[in-house]
CSV table of C-alpha atoms in Angstrom, one decimal:
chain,number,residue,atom,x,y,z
A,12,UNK,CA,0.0,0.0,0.0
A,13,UNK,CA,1.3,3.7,-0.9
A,14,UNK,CA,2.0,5.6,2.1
A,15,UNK,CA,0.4,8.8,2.8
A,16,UNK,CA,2.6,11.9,2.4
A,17,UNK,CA,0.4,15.5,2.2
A,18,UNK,CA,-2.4,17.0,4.1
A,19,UNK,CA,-4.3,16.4,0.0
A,20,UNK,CA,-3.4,12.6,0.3
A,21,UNK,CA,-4.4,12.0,4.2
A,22,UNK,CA,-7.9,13.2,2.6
A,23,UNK,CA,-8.3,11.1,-0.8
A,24,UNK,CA,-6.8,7.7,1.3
A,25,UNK,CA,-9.5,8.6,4.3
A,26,UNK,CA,-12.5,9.1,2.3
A,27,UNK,CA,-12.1,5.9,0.1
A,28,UNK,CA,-11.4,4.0,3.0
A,29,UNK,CA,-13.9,1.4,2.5
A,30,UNK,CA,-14.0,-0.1,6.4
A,31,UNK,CA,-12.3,0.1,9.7
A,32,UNK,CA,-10.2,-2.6,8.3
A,33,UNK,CA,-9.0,-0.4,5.3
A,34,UNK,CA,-9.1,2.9,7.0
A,35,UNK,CA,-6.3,1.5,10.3
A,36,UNK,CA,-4.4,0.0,7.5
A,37,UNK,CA,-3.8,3.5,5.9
A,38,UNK,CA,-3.5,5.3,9.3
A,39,UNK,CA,-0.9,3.2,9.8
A,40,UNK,CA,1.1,4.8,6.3
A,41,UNK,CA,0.7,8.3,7.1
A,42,UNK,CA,4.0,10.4,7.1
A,43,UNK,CA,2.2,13.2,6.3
A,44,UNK,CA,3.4,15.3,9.5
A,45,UNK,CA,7.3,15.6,9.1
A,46,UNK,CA,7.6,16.9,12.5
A,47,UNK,CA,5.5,14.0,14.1
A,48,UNK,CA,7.4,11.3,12.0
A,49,UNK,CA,10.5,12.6,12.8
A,50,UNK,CA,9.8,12.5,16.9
A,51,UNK,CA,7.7,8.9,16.9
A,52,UNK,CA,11.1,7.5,14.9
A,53,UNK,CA,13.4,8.7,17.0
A,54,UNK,CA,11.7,7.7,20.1
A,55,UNK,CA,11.2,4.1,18.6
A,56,UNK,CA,14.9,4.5,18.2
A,57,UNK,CA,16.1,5.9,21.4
A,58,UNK,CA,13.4,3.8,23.8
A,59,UNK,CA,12.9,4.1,27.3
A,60,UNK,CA,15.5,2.2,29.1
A,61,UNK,CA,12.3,-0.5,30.9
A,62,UNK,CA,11.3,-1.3,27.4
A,63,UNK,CA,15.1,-1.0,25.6
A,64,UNK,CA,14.6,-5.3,24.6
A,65,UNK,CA,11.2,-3.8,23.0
A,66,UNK,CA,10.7,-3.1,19.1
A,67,UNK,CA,8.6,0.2,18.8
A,68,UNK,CA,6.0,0.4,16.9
A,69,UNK,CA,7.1,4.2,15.8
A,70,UNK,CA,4.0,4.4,13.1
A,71,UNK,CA,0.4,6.5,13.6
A,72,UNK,CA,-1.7,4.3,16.5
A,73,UNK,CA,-5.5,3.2,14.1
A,74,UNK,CA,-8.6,2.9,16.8
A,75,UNK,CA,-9.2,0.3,18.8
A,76,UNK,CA,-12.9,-1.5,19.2
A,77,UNK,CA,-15.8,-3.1,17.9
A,78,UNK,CA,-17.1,-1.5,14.5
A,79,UNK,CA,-20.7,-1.4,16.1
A,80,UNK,CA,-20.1,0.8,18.6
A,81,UNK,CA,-22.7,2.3,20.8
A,82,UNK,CA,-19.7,4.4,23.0
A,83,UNK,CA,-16.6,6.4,21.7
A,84,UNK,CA,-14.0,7.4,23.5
A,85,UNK,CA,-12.0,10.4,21.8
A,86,UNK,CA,-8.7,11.2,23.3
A,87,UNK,CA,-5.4,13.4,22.5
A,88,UNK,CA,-2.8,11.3,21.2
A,89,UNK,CA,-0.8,7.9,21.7
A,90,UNK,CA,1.6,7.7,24.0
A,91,UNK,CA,5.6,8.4,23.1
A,92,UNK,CA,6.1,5.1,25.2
A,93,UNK,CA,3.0,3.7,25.3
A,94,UNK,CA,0.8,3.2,22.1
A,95,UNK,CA,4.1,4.7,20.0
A,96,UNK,CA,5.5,1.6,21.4
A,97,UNK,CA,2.4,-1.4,21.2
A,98,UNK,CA,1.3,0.2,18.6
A,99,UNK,CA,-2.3,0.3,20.4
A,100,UNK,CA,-4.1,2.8,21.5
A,101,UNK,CA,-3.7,3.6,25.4
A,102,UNK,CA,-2.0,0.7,25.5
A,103,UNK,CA,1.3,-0.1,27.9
A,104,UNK,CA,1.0,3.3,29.6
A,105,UNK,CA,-0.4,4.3,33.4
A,106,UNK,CA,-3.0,6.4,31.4
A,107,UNK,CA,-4.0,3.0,29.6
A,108,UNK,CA,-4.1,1.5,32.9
A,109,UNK,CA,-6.7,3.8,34.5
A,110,UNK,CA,-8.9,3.7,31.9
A,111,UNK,CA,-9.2,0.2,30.5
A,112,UNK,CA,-9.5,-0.7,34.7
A,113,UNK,CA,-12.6,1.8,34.3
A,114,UNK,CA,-14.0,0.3,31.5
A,115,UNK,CA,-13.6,-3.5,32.8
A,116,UNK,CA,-15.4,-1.8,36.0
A,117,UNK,CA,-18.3,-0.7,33.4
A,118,UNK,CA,-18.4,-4.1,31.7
A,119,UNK,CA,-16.9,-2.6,28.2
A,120,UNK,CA,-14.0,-4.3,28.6
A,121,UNK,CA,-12.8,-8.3,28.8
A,122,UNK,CA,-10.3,-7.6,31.1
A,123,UNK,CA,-8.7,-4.4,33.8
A,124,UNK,CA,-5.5,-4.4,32.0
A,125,UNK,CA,-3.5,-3.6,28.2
A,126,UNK,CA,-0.5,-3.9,28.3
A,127,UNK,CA,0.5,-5.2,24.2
A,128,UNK,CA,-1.6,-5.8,21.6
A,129,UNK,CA,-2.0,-9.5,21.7
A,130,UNK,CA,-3.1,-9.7,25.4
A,131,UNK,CA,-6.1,-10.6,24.5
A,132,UNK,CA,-8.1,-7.4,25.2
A,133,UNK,CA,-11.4,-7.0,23.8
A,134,UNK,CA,-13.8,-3.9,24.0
A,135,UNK,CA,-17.7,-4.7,24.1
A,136,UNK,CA,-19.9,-1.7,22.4
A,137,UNK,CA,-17.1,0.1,22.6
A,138,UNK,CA,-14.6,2.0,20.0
A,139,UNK,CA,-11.2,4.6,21.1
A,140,UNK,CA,-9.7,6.1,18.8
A,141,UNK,CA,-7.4,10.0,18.7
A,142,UNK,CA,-7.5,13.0,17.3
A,143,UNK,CA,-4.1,12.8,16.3
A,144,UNK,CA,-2.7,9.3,15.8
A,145,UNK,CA,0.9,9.8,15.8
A,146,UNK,CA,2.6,10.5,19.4
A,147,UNK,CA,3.5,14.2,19.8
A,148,UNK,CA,6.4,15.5,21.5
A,149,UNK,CA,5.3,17.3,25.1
A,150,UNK,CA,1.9,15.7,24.3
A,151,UNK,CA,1.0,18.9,22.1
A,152,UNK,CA,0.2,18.7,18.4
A,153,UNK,CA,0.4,21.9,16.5
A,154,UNK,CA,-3.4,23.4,15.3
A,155,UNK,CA,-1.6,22.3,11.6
A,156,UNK,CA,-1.0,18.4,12.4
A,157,UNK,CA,-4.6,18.4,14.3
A,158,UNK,CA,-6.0,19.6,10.9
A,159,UNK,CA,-3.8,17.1,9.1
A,160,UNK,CA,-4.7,14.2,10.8
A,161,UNK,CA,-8.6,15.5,11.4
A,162,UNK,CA,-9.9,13.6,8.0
A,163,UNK,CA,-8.7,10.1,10.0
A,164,UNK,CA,-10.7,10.6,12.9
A,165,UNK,CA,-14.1,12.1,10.1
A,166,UNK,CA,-14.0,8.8,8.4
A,167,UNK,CA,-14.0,6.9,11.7
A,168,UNK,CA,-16.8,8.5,13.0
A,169,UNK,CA,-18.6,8.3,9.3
A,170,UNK,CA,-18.0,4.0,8.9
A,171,UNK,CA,-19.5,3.6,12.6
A,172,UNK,CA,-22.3,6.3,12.5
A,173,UNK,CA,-24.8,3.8,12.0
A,174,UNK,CA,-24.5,2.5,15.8
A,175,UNK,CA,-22.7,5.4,17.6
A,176,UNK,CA,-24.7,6.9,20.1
A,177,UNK,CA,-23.0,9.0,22.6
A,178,UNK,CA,-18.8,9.9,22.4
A,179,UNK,CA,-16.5,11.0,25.5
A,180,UNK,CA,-14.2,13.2,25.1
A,181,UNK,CA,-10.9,13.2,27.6
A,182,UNK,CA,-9.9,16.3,27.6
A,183,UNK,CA,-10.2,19.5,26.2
A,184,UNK,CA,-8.3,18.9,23.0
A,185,UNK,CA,-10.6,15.7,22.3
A,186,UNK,CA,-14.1,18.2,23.2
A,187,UNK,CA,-12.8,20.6,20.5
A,188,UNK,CA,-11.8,18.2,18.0
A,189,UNK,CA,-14.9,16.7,18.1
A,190,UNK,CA,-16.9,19.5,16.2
A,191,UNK,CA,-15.6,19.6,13.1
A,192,UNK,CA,-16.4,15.5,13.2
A,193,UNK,CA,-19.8,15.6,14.3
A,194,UNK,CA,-20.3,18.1,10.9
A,195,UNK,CA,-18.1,15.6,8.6
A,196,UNK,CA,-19.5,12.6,9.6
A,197,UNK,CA,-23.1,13.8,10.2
A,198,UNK,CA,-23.7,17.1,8.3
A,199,UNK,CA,-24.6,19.1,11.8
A,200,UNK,CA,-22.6,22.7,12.3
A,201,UNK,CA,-21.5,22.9,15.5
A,202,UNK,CA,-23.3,25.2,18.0
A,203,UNK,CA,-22.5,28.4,18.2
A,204,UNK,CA,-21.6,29.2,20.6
A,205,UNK,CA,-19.6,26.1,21.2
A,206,UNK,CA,-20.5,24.6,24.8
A,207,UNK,CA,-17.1,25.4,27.0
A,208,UNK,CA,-15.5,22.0,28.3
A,209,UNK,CA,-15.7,20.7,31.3
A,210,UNK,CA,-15.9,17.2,33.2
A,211,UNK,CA,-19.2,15.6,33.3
A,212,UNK,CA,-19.8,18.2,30.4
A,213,UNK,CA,-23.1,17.3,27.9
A,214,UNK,CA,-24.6,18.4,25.1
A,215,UNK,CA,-26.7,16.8,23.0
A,216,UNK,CA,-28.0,18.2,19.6
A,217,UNK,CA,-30.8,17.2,17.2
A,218,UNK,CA,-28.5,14.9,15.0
A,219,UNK,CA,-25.2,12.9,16.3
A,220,UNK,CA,-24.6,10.9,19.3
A,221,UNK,CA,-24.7,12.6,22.7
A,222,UNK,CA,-21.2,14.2,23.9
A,223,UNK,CA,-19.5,13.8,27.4
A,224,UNK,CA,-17.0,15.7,28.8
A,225,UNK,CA,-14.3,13.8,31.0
A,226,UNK,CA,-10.8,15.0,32.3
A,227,UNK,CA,-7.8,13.1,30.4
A,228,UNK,CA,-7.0,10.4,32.3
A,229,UNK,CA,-3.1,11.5,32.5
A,230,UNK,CA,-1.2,10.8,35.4
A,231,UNK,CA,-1.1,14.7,35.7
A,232,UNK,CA,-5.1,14.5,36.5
A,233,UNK,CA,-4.8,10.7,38.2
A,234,UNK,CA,-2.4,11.4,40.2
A,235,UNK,CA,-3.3,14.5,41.9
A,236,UNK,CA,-6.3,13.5,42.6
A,237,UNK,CA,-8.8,15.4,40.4
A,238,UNK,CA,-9.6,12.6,38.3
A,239,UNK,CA,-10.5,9.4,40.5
A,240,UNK,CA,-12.0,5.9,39.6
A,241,UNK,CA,-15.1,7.4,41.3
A,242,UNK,CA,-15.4,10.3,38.6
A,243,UNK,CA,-14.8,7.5,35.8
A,244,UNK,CA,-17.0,5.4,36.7
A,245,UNK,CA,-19.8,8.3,36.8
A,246,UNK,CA,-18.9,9.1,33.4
A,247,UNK,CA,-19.0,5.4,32.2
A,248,UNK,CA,-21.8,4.6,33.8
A,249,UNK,CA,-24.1,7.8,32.4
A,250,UNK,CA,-22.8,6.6,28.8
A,251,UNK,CA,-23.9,3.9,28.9
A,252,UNK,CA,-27.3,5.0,30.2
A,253,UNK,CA,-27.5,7.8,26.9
A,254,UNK,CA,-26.2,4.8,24.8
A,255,UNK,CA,-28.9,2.1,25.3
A,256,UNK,CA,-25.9,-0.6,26.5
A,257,UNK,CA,-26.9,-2.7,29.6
């Protein structure tokens, strides 16, 4: 498969993707962010020292979930040393562990814990995927590689429109990003004004799934305290209420 290599080709490859199947495969050829490339090589180079007998993964990180998803979960961006590395979303890093113990809790999950990508994980009704797929240095895409990578994540939402019925968004970056989907994949322009962020955040128009707000589960929010398995488990448990998912 040709690999993608301009903002013009990211959108041609996304919108003939034909399913999930087709549309990870050519996430996982994008090069179309030099500065993004360039980082997610070198730290599949470099490694962290715990994981230096590891082969990185060092490509974009496609979504992760079953294609009849009632629930999405939208969030930033892979990991440098977690998805970067399993090549899975949230997977091998202490933000992956919080929220795939969460989801287990909520019964969306087989299992509490994903560490690689043949563990054996599976997600029931369930679908995460990123605004950005590639691992960004500091965690912060530029507004330019957020637009870049935007038709991935339009696609994504248009192939599982049929079932989706509510998304959460972790973070502020994911509650923003989701706007310019919810008018790709369903034709809806945004509210104006745009409802501010915020955990345990909802809106709910009169097309497209229902939107939750829900602080990033980064150890910067874990840690501290002002994300807690308590506040997840709220969050989980209203989706699946708006969703219809027992």
């Amino acid at each position: 498969m040709a690999e993608t290599r301009t903002p013009v080709e990211v959108v041609a490859r996304a919108a003939r993707a034909t399913d999930l199947a087709d549309l990870d495969a050519g996430v996982a050829d994008c090069f179309a962010c030099p500065r993004l490339v360039d980082w997610r090589e070198e730290v599949a180079r470099t490694k962290r020292a715990a994981f230096r007998d590891q082969e990185y993964w060092g490509r974009p990180v496609p979504g992760l979930g079953d294609p009849a998803a009632r629930i999405a979960i939208l969030g930033l961006a892979p990991a440098a040393h977690g998805g970067n590395r399993t090549g899975r979303i949230f997977t091998g890093d202490r933000s992956g562990d919080v929220l795939f113990a969460a989801l287990h809790r909520a019964g969306l999950a087989n299992q509490p814990t994903s560490v690689a990508a043949d563990d054996g994980l599976a997600l029931r009704e369930t679908r995460i995927f990123a605004a950005v797929r590639c691992a960004p240095p500091d965690n912060k895409p530029t507004p330019g590689e957020r637009d870049t990578c935007a038709p991935w994540l339009h696609r994504e939402v248009e192939l599982i429109r049929p079932t989706l019925r509510v998304v959460v968004a972790l973070g502020a970056f994911a509650w923003a990003a989701w706007w310019p989907a919810l008018r790709a994949g369903y034709g809806v322009p945004p509210p104006s004004p745009r409802p501010s962020f915020g955990h345990g955040a909802h809106w709910s128009g009169t097309a497209g799934p229902e939107l939750l707000g829900c602080y990033h589960v980064s150890q910067q929010n874990t840690f501290t305290g002002r994300l807690t398995p308590e506040m997840l488990d709220d969050v989980f448990a209203r989706a699946k209420l708006l969703a219809g998912v027992d």
